[in-house]
mmCIF file of C-alpha atoms in Angstrom:
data_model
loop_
_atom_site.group_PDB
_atom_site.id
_atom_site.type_symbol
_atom_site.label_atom_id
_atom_site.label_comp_id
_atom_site.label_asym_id
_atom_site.label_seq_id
_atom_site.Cartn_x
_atom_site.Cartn_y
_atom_site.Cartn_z
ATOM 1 C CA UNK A 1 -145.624 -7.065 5.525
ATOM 2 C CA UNK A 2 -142.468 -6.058 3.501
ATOM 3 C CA UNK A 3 -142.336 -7.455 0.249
ATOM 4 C CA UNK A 4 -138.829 -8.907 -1.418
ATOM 5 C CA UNK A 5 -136.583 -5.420 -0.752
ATOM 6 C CA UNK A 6 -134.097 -4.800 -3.792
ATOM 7 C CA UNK A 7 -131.217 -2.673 -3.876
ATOM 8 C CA UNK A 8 -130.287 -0.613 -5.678
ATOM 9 C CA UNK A 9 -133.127 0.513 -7.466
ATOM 10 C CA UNK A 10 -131.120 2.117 -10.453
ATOM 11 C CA UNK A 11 -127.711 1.947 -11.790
ATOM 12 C CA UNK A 12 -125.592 3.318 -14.547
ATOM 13 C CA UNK A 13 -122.367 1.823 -14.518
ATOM 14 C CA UNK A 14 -119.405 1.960 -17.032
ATOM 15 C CA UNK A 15 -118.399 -1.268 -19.412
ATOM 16 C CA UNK A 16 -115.634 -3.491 -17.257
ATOM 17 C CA UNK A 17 -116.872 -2.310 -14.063
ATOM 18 C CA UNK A 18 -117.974 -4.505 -11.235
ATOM 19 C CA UNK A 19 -121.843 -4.353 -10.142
ATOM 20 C CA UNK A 20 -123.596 -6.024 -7.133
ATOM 21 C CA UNK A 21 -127.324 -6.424 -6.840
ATOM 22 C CA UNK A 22 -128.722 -7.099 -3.633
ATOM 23 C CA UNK A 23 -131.949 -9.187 -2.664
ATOM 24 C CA UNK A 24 -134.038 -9.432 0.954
ATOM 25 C CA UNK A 25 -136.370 -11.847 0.305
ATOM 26 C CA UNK A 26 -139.901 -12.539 2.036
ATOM 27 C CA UNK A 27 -139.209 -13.492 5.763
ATOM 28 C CA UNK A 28 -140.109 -17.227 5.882
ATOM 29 C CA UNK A 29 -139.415 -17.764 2.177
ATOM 30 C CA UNK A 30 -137.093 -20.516 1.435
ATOM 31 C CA UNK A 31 -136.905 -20.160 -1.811
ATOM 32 C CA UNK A 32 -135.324 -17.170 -4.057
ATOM 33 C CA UNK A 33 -134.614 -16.389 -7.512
ATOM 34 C CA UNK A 34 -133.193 -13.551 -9.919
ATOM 35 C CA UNK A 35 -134.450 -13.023 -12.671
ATOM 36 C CA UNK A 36 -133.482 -10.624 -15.762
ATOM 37 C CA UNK A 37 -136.093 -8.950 -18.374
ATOM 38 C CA UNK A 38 -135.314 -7.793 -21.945
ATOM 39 C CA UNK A 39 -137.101 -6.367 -24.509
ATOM 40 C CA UNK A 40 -135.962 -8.875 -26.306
ATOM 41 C CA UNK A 41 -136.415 -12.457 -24.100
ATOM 42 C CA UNK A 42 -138.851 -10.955 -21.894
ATOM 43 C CA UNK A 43 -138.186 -12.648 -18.726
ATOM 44 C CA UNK A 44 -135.663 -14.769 -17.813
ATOM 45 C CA UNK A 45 -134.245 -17.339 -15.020
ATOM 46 C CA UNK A 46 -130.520 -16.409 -14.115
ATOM 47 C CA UNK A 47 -130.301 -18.786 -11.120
ATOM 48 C CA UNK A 48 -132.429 -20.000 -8.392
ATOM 49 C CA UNK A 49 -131.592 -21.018 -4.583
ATOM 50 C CA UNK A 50 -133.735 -23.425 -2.449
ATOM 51 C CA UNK A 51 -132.841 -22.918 1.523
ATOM 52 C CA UNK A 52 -129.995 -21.068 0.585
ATOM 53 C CA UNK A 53 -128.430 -23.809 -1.679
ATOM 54 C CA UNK A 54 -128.050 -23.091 -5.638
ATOM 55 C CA UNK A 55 -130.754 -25.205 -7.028
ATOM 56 C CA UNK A 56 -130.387 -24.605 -11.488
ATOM 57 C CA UNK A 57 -127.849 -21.708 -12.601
ATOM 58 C CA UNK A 58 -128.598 -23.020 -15.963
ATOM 59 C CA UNK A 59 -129.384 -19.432 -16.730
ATOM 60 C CA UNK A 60 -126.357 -17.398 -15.884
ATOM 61 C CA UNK A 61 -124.866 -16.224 -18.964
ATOM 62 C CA UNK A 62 -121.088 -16.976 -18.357
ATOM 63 C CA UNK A 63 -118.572 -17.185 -15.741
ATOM 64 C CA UNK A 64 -118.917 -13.107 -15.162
ATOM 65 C CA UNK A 65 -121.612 -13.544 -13.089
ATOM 66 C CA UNK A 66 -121.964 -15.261 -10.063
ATOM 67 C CA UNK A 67 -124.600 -15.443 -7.127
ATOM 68 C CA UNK A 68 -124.697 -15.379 -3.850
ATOM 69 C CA UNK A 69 -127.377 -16.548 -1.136
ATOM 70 C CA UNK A 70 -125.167 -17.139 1.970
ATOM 71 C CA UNK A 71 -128.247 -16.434 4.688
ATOM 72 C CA UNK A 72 -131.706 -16.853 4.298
ATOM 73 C CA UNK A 73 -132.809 -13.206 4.507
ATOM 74 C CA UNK A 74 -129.646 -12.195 1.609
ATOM 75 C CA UNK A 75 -128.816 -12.759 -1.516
ATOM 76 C CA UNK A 76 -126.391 -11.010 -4.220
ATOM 77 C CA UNK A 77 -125.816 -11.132 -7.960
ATOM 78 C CA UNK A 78 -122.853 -10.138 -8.920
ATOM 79 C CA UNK A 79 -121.483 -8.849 -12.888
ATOM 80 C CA UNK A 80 -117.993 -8.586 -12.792
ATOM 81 C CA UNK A 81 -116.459 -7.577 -15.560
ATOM 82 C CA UNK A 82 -120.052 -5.432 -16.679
ATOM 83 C CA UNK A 83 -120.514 -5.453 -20.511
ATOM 84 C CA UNK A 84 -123.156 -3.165 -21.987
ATOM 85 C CA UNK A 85 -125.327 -6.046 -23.030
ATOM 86 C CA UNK A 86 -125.825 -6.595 -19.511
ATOM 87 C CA UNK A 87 -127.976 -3.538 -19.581
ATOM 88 C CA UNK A 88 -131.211 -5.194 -18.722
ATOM 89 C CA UNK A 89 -133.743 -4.813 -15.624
ATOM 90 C CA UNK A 90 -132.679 -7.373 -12.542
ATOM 91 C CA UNK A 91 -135.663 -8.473 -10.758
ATOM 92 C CA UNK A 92 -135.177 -11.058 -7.383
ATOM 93 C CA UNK A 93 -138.242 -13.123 -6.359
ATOM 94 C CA UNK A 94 -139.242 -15.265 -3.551
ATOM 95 C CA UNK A 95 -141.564 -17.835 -2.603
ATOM 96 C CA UNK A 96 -141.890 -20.609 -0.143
ATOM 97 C CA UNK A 97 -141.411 -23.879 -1.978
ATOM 98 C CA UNK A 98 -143.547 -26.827 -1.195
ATOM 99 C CA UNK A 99 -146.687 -24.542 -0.498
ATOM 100 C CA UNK A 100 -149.613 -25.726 -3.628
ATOM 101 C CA UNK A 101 -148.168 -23.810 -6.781
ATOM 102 C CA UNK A 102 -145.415 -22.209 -5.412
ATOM 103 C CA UNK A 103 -146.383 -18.483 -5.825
ATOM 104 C CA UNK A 104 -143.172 -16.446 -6.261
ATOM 105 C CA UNK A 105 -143.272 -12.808 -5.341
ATOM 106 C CA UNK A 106 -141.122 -10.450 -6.963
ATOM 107 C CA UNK A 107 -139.402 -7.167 -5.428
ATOM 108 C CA UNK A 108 -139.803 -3.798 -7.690
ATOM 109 C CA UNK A 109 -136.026 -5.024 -10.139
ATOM 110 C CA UNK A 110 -132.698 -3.569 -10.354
ATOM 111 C CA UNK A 111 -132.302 -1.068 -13.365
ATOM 112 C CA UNK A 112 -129.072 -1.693 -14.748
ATOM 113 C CA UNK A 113 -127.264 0.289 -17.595
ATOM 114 C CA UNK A 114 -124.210 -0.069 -18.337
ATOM 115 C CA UNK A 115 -122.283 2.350 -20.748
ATOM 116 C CA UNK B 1 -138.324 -27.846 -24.855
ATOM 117 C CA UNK B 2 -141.059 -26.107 -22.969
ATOM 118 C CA UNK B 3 -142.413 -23.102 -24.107
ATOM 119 C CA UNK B 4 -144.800 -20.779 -23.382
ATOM 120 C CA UNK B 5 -146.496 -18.731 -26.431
ATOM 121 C CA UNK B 6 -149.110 -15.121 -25.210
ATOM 122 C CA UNK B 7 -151.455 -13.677 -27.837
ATOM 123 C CA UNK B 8 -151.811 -10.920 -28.794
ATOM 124 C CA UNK B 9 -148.376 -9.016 -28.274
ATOM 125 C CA UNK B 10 -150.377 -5.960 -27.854
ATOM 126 C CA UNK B 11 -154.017 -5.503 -27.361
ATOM 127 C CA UNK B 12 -156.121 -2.096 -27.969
ATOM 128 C CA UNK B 13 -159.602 -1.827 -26.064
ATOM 129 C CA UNK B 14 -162.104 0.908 -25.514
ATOM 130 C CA UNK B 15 -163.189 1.383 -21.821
ATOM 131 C CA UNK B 16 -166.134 -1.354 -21.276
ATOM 132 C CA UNK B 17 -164.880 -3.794 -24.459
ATOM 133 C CA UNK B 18 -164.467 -6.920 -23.008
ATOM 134 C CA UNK B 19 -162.033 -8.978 -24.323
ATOM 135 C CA UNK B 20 -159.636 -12.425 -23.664
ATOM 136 C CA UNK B 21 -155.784 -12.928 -23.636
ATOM 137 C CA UNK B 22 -154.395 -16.649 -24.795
ATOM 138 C CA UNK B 23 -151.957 -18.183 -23.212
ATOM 139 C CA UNK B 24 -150.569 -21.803 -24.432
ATOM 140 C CA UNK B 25 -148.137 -23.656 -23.501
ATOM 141 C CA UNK B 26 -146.248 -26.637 -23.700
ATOM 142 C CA UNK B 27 -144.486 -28.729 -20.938
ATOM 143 C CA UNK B 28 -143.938 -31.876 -19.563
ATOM 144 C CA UNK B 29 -145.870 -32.316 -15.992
ATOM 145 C CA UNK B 30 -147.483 -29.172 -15.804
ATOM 146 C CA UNK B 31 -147.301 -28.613 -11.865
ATOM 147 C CA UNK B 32 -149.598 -24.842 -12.051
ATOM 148 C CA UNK B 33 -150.008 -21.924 -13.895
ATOM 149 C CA UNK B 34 -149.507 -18.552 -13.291
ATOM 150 C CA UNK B 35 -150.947 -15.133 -14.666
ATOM 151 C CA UNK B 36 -148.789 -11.680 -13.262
ATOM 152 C CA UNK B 37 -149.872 -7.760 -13.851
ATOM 153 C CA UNK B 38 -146.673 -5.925 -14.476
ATOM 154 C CA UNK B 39 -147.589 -1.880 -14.108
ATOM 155 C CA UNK B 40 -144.519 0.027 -16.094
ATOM 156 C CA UNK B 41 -141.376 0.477 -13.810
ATOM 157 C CA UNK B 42 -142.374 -2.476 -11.284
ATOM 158 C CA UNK B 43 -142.191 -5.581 -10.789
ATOM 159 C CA UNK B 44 -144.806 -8.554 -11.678
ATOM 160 C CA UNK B 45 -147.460 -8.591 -9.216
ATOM 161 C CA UNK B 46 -149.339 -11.924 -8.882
ATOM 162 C CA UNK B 47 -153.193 -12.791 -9.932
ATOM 163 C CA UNK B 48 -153.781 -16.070 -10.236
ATOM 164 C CA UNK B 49 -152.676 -19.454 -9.768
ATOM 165 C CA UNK B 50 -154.463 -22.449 -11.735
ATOM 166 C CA UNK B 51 -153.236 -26.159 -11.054
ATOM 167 C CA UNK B 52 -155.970 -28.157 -13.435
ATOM 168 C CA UNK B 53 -158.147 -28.206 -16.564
ATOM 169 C CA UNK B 54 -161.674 -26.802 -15.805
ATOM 170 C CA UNK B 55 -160.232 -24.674 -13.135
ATOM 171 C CA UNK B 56 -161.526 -20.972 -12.677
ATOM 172 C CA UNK B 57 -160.870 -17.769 -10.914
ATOM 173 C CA UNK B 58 -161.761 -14.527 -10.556
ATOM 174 C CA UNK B 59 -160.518 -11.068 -9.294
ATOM 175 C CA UNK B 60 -163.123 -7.898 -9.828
ATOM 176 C CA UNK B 61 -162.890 -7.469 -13.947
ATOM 177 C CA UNK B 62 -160.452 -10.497 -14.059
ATOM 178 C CA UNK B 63 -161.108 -14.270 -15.068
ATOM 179 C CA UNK B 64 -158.950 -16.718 -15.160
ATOM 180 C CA UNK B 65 -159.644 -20.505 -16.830
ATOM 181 C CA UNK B 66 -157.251 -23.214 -18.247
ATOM 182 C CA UNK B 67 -157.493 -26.320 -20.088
ATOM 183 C CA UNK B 68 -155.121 -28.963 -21.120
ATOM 184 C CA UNK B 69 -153.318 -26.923 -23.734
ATOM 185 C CA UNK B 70 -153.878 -22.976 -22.932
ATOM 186 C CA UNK B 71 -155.458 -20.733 -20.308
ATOM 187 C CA UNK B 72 -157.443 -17.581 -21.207
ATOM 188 C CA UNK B 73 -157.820 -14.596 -18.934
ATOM 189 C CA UNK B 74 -160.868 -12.613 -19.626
ATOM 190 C CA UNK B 75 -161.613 -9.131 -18.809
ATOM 191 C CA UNK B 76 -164.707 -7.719 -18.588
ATOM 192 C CA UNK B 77 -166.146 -4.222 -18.844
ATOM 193 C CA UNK B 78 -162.396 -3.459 -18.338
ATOM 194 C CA UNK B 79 -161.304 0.547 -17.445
ATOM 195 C CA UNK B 80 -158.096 2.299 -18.190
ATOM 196 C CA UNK B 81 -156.869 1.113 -15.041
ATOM 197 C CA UNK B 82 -156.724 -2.112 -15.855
ATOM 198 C CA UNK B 83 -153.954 -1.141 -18.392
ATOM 199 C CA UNK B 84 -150.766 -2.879 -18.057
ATOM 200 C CA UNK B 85 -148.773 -5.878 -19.418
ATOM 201 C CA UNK B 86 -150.117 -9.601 -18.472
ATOM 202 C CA UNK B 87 -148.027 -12.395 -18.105
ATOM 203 C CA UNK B 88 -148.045 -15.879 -17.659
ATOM 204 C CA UNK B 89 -145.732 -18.746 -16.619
ATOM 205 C CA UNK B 90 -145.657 -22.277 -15.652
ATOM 206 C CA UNK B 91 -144.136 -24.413 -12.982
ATOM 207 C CA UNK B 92 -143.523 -28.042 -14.035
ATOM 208 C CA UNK B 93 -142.571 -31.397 -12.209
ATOM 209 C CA UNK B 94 -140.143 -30.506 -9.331
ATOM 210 C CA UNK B 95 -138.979 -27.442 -10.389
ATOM 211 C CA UNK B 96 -139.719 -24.582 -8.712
ATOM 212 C CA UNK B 97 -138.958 -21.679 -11.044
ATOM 213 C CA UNK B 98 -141.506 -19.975 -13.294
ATOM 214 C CA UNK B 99 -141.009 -20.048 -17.031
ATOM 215 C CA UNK B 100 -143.178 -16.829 -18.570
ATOM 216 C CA UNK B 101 -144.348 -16.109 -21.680
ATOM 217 C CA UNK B 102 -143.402 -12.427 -23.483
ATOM 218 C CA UNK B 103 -146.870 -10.895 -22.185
ATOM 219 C CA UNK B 104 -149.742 -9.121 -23.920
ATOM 220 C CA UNK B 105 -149.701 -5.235 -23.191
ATOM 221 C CA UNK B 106 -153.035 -4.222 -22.805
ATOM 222 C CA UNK B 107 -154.375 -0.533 -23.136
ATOM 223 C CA UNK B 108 -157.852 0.520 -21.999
ATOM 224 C CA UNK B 109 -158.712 3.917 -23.274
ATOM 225 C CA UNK B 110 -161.175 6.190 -22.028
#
């Protein structure tokens, strides 16, 4: 079985620029996140969607960045204007909520740099 | 505030030195927890999922046990193989997302 598919799988990207990260989660998963790691904070929750509705965007930074989940089998993040303290790795997960623990599954991340 | 704390930051084994990672945490209505493999360049790849105190698990070289305030994962006899970063999270109450600690990077030499 596919695992969560992210695209693409590196970017380099220049400061004020507009970047879009894309996420194909599990099939049957009804749950999906995106997630950024840092050196620094290690890994963080940007947003999360449950059956395609936003569930906690407590995490996204500020108003440049905005997600998007508007099917169950897509999803978007979206950094618009980019800023080089953006530069981080963007990983999307998936998991099917309401299943014991709720094991989330994460695709291979989204190597952003922005210069 | 929740908050979950992984010692050491870095661990240093020889091939066959078995050893444990700490994990403890804090949070209200601790639903499970969670310990990941992340290999360099990829994402975290799921071991183990414990949901109460006395719990165990195992996977080959890999074990897994919590209690109220921590979890340890133990690895024995490990090989280089088995070196990577380990991380663990928590889900609590109704929430659904993961909260992870920074990880412990672990390197097995030969």
């Amino acid at each position: 079985d596919a695992g969560v598919i992210q695209s693409p799988r590196h970017e380099v990207t220049e400061m004020g620029q507009e970047v879009t990260l894309r996420c194909k989660p599990i099939s049957g998963h009804n749950s999906l996140f995106w997630y950024r790691q840092t050196m620094m904070r290690g890994l963080e929750l940007l947003i999360y969607f449950n059956n395609n509705v936003p569930i906690d965007d407590s995490g996204m930074p500020e108003d440049r960045f905005s997600a998007k989940m508007p099917n169950a089998s897509f999803s978007t993040l979206k950094i618009q204007p980019s800023e080089p303290r953006d530069s981080a790795v963007y990983f999307c997960a998936s998991s099917l909520a309401g299943v014991g623990g709720n094991t989330i599954y994460f695709g291979e991340g989204s190597w952003l740099t922005v210069v | 505030e929740d908050q979950v704390t992984q010692s050491p930051e870095a661990l240093r084994l020889q091939e066959g030195e078995s050893s444990s990672l700490n994990c403890s945490y804090t949070v209200s209505g601790l639903r499970g927890l969670f310990w990941y493999r992340q290999d360099p360049g990829k994402g975290p790849e799921f071991l183990f999922t414990l949901y109460s105190a006395g719990e165990e698990k195992e996977k080959e070289r890999l074990k897994a046990t919590l209690t109220k305030k921590e979890s340890f994962l133990h690895i024995t006899a490990p090989k280089p193989e088995d070196s990577a970063t380990y991380l663990c999270a928590v889900t609590r109450g109704s929430q659904g997302n993961l909260i992870f600690g920074k990880g412990t990077k672990l390197s097995v030499k030969p």
